[in-house]
mmCIF file of C-alpha atoms in Angstrom:
data_model
loop_
_atom_site.group_PDB
_atom_site.id
_atom_site.type_symbol
_atom_site.label_atom_id
_atom_site.label_comp_id
_atom_site.label_asym_id
_atom_site.label_seq_id
_atom_site.Cartn_x
_atom_site.Cartn_y
_atom_site.Cartn_z
ATOM 1 C CA MET O 328 0.121 -0.021 -0.034
ATOM 2 C CA ASN O 329 2.805 2.375 0.978
ATOM 3 C CA TRP O 330 4.690 1.469 -2.342
ATOM 4 C CA LEU O 331 1.487 2.367 -4.270
ATOM 5 C CA SER O 332 1.173 5.686 -2.438
ATOM 6 C CA MET O 333 4.758 6.613 -3.177
ATOM 7 C CA ALA O 334 4.494 5.644 -6.837
ATOM 8 C CA SER O 335 1.308 7.716 -7.150
ATOM 9 C CA LEU O 336 2.996 10.575 -5.360
ATOM 10 C CA ARG O 337 5.958 10.386 -7.612
ATOM 11 C CA LYS O 338 3.606 10.502 -10.695
ATOM 12 C CA LYS O 339 1.953 13.550 -9.299
ATOM 13 C CA ILE O 340 5.258 15.292 -8.684
ATOM 14 C CA VAL O 341 6.539 14.411 -12.187
ATOM 15 C CA LEU O 342 3.225 15.662 -13.595
ATOM 16 C CA ALA O 343 3.379 18.880 -11.567
ATOM 17 C CA VAL O 344 7.036 19.485 -12.547
ATOM 18 C CA GLY O 345 6.194 18.747 -16.204
ATOM 19 C CA LEU O 346 3.298 21.249 -16.018
ATOM 20 C CA LEU O 347 5.524 23.884 -14.437
ATOM 21 C CA VAL O 348 8.195 23.374 -17.125
ATOM 22 C CA LEU O 349 5.506 23.566 -19.814
ATOM 23 C CA VAL O 350 4.137 26.794 -18.352
ATOM 24 C CA GLY O 351 7.598 28.160 -18.026
ATOM 25 C CA LEU O 352 8.374 27.352 -21.641
ATOM 26 C CA LEU O 353 5.113 28.881 -22.818
ATOM 27 C CA LEU O 354 5.710 32.027 -20.788
ATOM 28 C CA LEU O 355 9.262 32.195 -22.148
ATOM 29 C CA SER O 356 8.006 31.765 -25.677
ATOM 30 C CA ALA O 357 5.374 34.369 -25.176
ATOM 31 C CA THR O 358 7.917 36.745 -23.750
ATOM 32 C CA SER O 359 10.348 36.234 -26.590
ATOM 33 C CA LEU O 360 7.594 36.789 -29.124
ATOM 34 C CA TRP O 361 6.492 40.016 -27.314
ATOM 35 C CA ILE O 362 10.088 41.331 -27.126
ATOM 36 C CA GLY O 363 10.659 40.330 -30.742
ATOM 37 C CA LYS O 364 7.445 42.033 -31.921
ATOM 38 C CA HIS O 365 8.213 45.162 -29.864
ATOM 39 C CA HIS O 366 11.695 45.267 -31.361
ATOM 40 C CA VAL O 367 10.448 44.840 -34.934
ATOM 41 C CA MET O 368 7.726 47.437 -34.465
ATOM 42 C CA ALA O 369 10.281 49.917 -33.012
ATOM 43 C CA GLN O 370 12.504 49.370 -36.004
ATOM 44 C CA LEU O 371 9.629 49.721 -38.362
ATOM 45 C CA GLY O 372 8.483 52.941 -36.561
ATOM 46 C CA GLN O 373 12.016 54.442 -36.917
ATOM 47 C CA GLN O 374 12.269 53.440 -40.566
ATOM 48 C CA THR O 375 8.874 54.910 -41.245
ATOM 49 C CA GLN O 376 9.775 58.146 -39.492
ATOM 50 C CA ALA O 377 12.997 58.346 -41.421
ATOM 51 C CA LEU O 378 11.096 57.735 -44.731
ATOM 52 C CA ALA O 379 8.538 60.313 -43.796
ATOM 53 C CA ARG O 380 11.283 62.899 -43.075
ATOM 54 C CA ALA O 381 13.017 62.127 -46.369
ATOM 55 C CA HIS O 382 9.854 62.521 -48.382
ATOM 56 C CA ALA O 383 8.914 65.688 -46.410
ATOM 57 C CA GLU O 384 12.177 67.198 -47.215
ATOM 58 C CA ALA O 385 11.748 66.304 -50.851
ATOM 59 C CA ILE O 386 8.361 67.839 -50.999
ATOM 60 C CA SER O 387 9.669 70.965 -49.350
ATOM 61 C CA ASN O 388 12.411 71.194 -51.894
ATOM 62 C CA TRP O 389 9.936 70.678 -54.691
ATOM 63 C CA ILE O 390 7.743 73.482 -53.391
ATOM 64 C CA SER O 391 10.738 75.809 -52.893
ATOM 65 C CA ALA O 392 11.753 75.128 -56.522
ATOM 66 C CA ARG O 393 8.282 76.116 -57.802
ATOM 67 C CA GLU O 394 8.357 79.145 -55.653
ATOM 68 C CA MET O 395 11.527 80.165 -57.370
ATOM 69 C CA VAL O 396 9.865 79.705 -60.730
ATOM 70 C CA VAL O 397 6.889 81.814 -59.700
ATOM 71 C CA SER O 398 9.282 84.544 -58.604
ATOM 72 C CA SER O 399 11.215 84.331 -61.787
ATOM 73 C CA PHE O 400 8.328 85.388 -63.999
ATOM 74 C CA THR O 401 6.939 88.216 -61.868
ATOM 75 C CA SER O 402 8.557 90.705 -64.191
ATOM 76 C CA ALA O 403 6.246 89.418 -66.960
ATOM 77 C CA ALA O 404 3.443 91.519 -65.302
ATOM 78 C CA GLY O 405 4.901 94.535 -66.957
ATOM 79 C CA LEU O 406 4.848 92.978 -70.480
ATOM 80 C CA THR O 407 2.181 93.618 -73.147
ATOM 81 C CA ASP O 408 2.223 89.925 -73.940
ATOM 82 C CA PRO O 409 3.485 87.793 -70.990
ATOM 83 C CA VAL O 410 2.320 84.490 -72.552
ATOM 84 C CA PRO O 411 5.712 83.408 -73.901
ATOM 85 C CA VAL O 412 7.254 83.860 -70.521
ATOM 86 C CA LEU O 413 4.449 81.988 -68.894
ATOM 87 C CA VAL O 414 4.973 79.118 -71.317
ATOM 88 C CA GLN O 415 8.610 78.958 -70.364
ATOM 89 C CA ALA O 416 7.663 79.056 -66.640
ATOM 90 C CA LYS O 417 5.272 76.104 -67.032
ATOM 91 C CA ILE O 418 8.063 73.983 -68.733
ATOM 92 C CA ALA O 419 10.755 75.035 -66.148
ATOM 93 C CA GLY O 420 8.449 74.279 -63.286
ATOM 94 C CA GLY O 421 7.056 70.959 -64.586
ATOM 95 C CA VAL O 422 3.539 72.241 -63.665
ATOM 96 C CA ASP O 423 0.141 72.154 -65.336
ATOM 97 C CA THR O 424 -0.427 75.946 -65.873
ATOM 98 C CA ALA O 425 1.348 79.282 -65.281
ATOM 99 C CA TYR O 426 -0.571 82.523 -65.192
ATOM 100 C CA ILE O 427 -0.702 86.159 -64.182
ATOM 101 C CA ALA O 428 -3.915 87.897 -63.030
ATOM 102 C CA PHE O 429 -4.395 91.676 -62.592
ATOM 103 C CA PRO O 430 -6.704 93.712 -60.242
ATOM 104 C CA ASP O 431 -8.714 94.897 -63.368
ATOM 105 C CA LYS O 432 -9.641 91.164 -63.898
ATOM 106 C CA ARG O 433 -7.451 90.600 -66.849
ATOM 107 C CA ILE O 434 -5.549 87.180 -66.790
ATOM 108 C CA PHE O 435 -2.958 85.528 -69.018
ATOM 109 C CA PHE O 436 -2.303 81.796 -69.179
ATOM 110 C CA SER O 437 0.475 79.667 -70.496
ATOM 111 C CA GLU O 438 -2.155 77.941 -72.689
ATOM 112 C CA PRO O 439 -5.914 78.469 -73.455
ATOM 113 C CA GLN O 440 -8.288 77.724 -70.800
ATOM 114 C CA ASN O 441 -11.931 76.630 -70.912
ATOM 115 C CA LEU O 442 -13.259 79.276 -68.519
ATOM 116 C CA PRO O 443 -16.695 80.758 -68.115
ATOM 117 C CA ALA O 444 -17.354 84.076 -69.680
ATOM 118 C CA ASP O 445 -17.832 85.742 -66.318
ATOM 119 C CA TYR O 446 -14.578 84.404 -64.785
ATOM 120 C CA ASP O 447 -13.129 86.773 -62.288
ATOM 121 C CA PRO O 448 -9.645 85.880 -61.103
ATOM 122 C CA THR O 449 -9.758 88.363 -58.361
ATOM 123 C CA SER O 450 -12.485 86.252 -56.631
ATOM 124 C CA ARG O 451 -10.485 82.987 -56.725
ATOM 125 C CA PRO O 452 -8.909 81.707 -53.534
ATOM 126 C CA TRP O 453 -5.339 81.729 -54.881
ATOM 127 C CA TYR O 454 -5.634 85.382 -55.794
ATOM 128 C CA GLN O 455 -7.202 86.578 -52.587
ATOM 129 C CA LYS O 456 -4.834 84.571 -50.408
ATOM 130 C CA ALA O 457 -1.731 85.965 -52.189
ATOM 131 C CA ALA O 458 -3.197 89.569 -52.109
ATOM 132 C CA SER O 459 -3.960 89.254 -48.342
ATOM 133 C CA ALA O 460 -0.557 87.867 -47.528
ATOM 134 C CA GLY O 461 1.289 90.305 -49.783
ATOM 135 C CA GLY O 462 3.727 87.626 -50.949
ATOM 136 C CA MET O 463 4.116 83.915 -51.769
ATOM 137 C CA VAL O 464 1.385 81.510 -50.703
ATOM 138 C CA LEU O 465 0.474 77.831 -51.239
ATOM 139 C CA THR O 466 -3.356 77.098 -51.299
ATOM 140 C CA GLU O 467 -5.137 74.086 -50.047
ATOM 141 C CA PRO O 468 -6.695 71.833 -52.730
ATOM 142 C CA TYR O 469 -9.666 73.382 -54.496
ATOM 143 C CA VAL O 470 -11.754 72.761 -57.677
ATOM 144 C CA ASP O 471 -10.121 74.449 -60.714
ATOM 145 C CA ALA O 472 -12.588 76.501 -62.670
ATOM 146 C CA ALA O 473 -11.432 75.377 -66.060
ATOM 147 C CA SER O 474 -10.594 71.608 -65.672
ATOM 148 C CA LYS O 475 -13.001 70.924 -62.612
ATOM 149 C CA LYS O 476 -10.161 68.967 -61.141
ATOM 150 C CA LEU O 477 -8.649 69.408 -57.579
ATOM 151 C CA VAL O 478 -5.619 71.684 -57.854
ATOM 152 C CA ILE O 479 -3.183 73.422 -55.627
ATOM 153 C CA THR O 480 -1.661 76.810 -56.518
ATOM 154 C CA LEU O 481 1.552 78.558 -55.632
ATOM 155 C CA ALA O 482 0.792 82.286 -56.027
ATOM 156 C CA ASN O 483 2.835 85.368 -55.460
ATOM 157 C CA ALA O 484 1.540 88.935 -55.053
ATOM 158 C CA ILE O 485 3.491 91.408 -57.177
ATOM 159 C CA LYS O 486 3.458 94.869 -55.626
ATOM 160 C CA ASP O 487 4.552 98.258 -56.667
ATOM 161 C CA GLY O 488 5.279 99.946 -53.441
ATOM 162 C CA GLY O 489 2.282 99.145 -51.347
ATOM 163 C CA THR O 490 -0.092 98.726 -54.363
ATOM 164 C CA LEU O 491 -1.021 95.258 -55.692
ATOM 165 C CA LYS O 492 0.067 95.085 -59.339
ATOM 166 C CA ALA O 493 -0.705 91.497 -60.164
ATOM 167 C CA VAL O 494 -0.644 87.975 -58.884
ATOM 168 C CA ALA O 495 1.590 85.361 -60.561
ATOM 169 C CA ALA O 496 0.668 81.724 -60.000
ATOM 170 C CA LEU O 497 1.403 78.112 -60.864
ATOM 171 C CA ASP O 498 -1.223 75.262 -60.842
ATOM 172 C CA VAL O 499 -0.502 71.639 -60.094
ATOM 173 C CA PHE O 500 -3.280 69.093 -60.328
ATOM 174 C CA MET O 501 -3.811 66.762 -57.365
ATOM 175 C CA ASP O 502 -3.990 63.588 -59.413
ATOM 176 C CA GLY O 503 -0.427 64.141 -60.582
ATOM 177 C CA ILE O 504 0.839 64.737 -57.078
ATOM 178 C CA ALA O 505 -1.257 61.721 -55.795
ATOM 179 C CA THR O 506 0.633 59.540 -58.315
ATOM 180 C CA ASN O 507 3.979 60.558 -56.774
ATOM 181 C CA VAL O 508 2.695 60.124 -53.131
ATOM 182 C CA ALA O 509 1.290 56.707 -54.148
ATOM 183 C CA SER O 510 4.926 55.510 -54.716
ATOM 184 C CA ILE O 511 5.561 55.941 -50.990
ATOM 185 C CA ARG O 512 5.206 52.429 -49.701
ATOM 186 C CA PRO O 513 7.290 51.573 -46.599
ATOM 187 C CA THR O 514 6.118 47.978 -46.775
ATOM 188 C CA PRO O 515 3.944 46.146 -49.284
ATOM 189 C CA GLY O 516 0.834 46.582 -47.247
ATOM 190 C CA THR O 517 1.178 50.325 -46.391
ATOM 191 C CA PHE O 518 0.811 53.592 -48.282
ATOM 192 C CA GLY O 519 1.669 57.242 -47.856
ATOM 193 C CA PHE O 520 -0.518 60.383 -47.761
ATOM 194 C CA LEU O 521 -0.199 63.957 -46.737
ATOM 195 C CA ALA O 522 -2.240 65.641 -44.035
ATOM 196 C CA ASN O 523 -2.246 69.247 -42.676
ATOM 197 C CA LYS O 524 -1.887 70.020 -38.959
ATOM 198 C CA SER O 525 -5.641 69.703 -38.290
ATOM 199 C CA GLY O 526 -5.682 66.155 -39.792
ATOM 200 C CA ARG O 527 -7.393 67.015 -43.125
ATOM 201 C CA ILE O 528 -6.047 64.971 -45.968
ATOM 202 C CA MET O 529 -4.175 67.090 -48.569
ATOM 203 C CA VAL O 530 -2.826 64.353 -50.898
ATOM 204 C CA HIS O 531 -3.907 60.681 -51.147
ATOM 205 C CA GLU O 532 -3.810 58.148 -53.910
ATOM 206 C CA ASP O 533 -7.607 57.976 -53.572
ATOM 207 C CA VAL O 534 -8.450 61.577 -54.693
ATOM 208 C CA THR O 535 -12.002 61.255 -53.307
ATOM 209 C CA LEU O 536 -10.447 61.394 -49.799
ATOM 210 C CA VAL O 537 -8.765 64.726 -50.312
ATOM 211 C CA LEU O 538 -10.060 67.371 -47.834
ATOM 212 C CA LYS O 539 -11.723 64.591 -45.787
#
């Protein structure tokens, strides 16, 4: 009887030890997985931040280059026919349209536009924003009056003393920018987009999400 009791006790001890070892191994495996996942996520976060900073710098340089183009053709505001200068500015900037608008509602484009007869450039957001700022501005996306596409505009107020002489501007359609942003893919299952400080989407590969 004592022998059976001892044998049973040994079995229970072996079973308990086995269970403890199994639980220990499971906890060790779970801890290793958690540490590994945490390490991988930290590395991915660092890589994503580095990628975002690199693209942000590239975008900033792109905007700065277009601002220089806008500044370069402000002298065309004094020409009788500024169109040839605007055509060159469009090519140099790699943009969709270059133009100059005047307070008397005259406007010259780098190429013909399909605009309504009552089109008033002085009422457009790019004109008013540049006129109010008194210098270079970048608009949020808005609907272009000619193409009906979403567009962003870099515009610069041209002043003679304190008087607004004209506003020079460049247009870039959002679908073209979205194509470039769509190439930002840190991993196969991720994608890039641009948002402003308030969280509103400015550029997304799905153009219907812009301004959402």
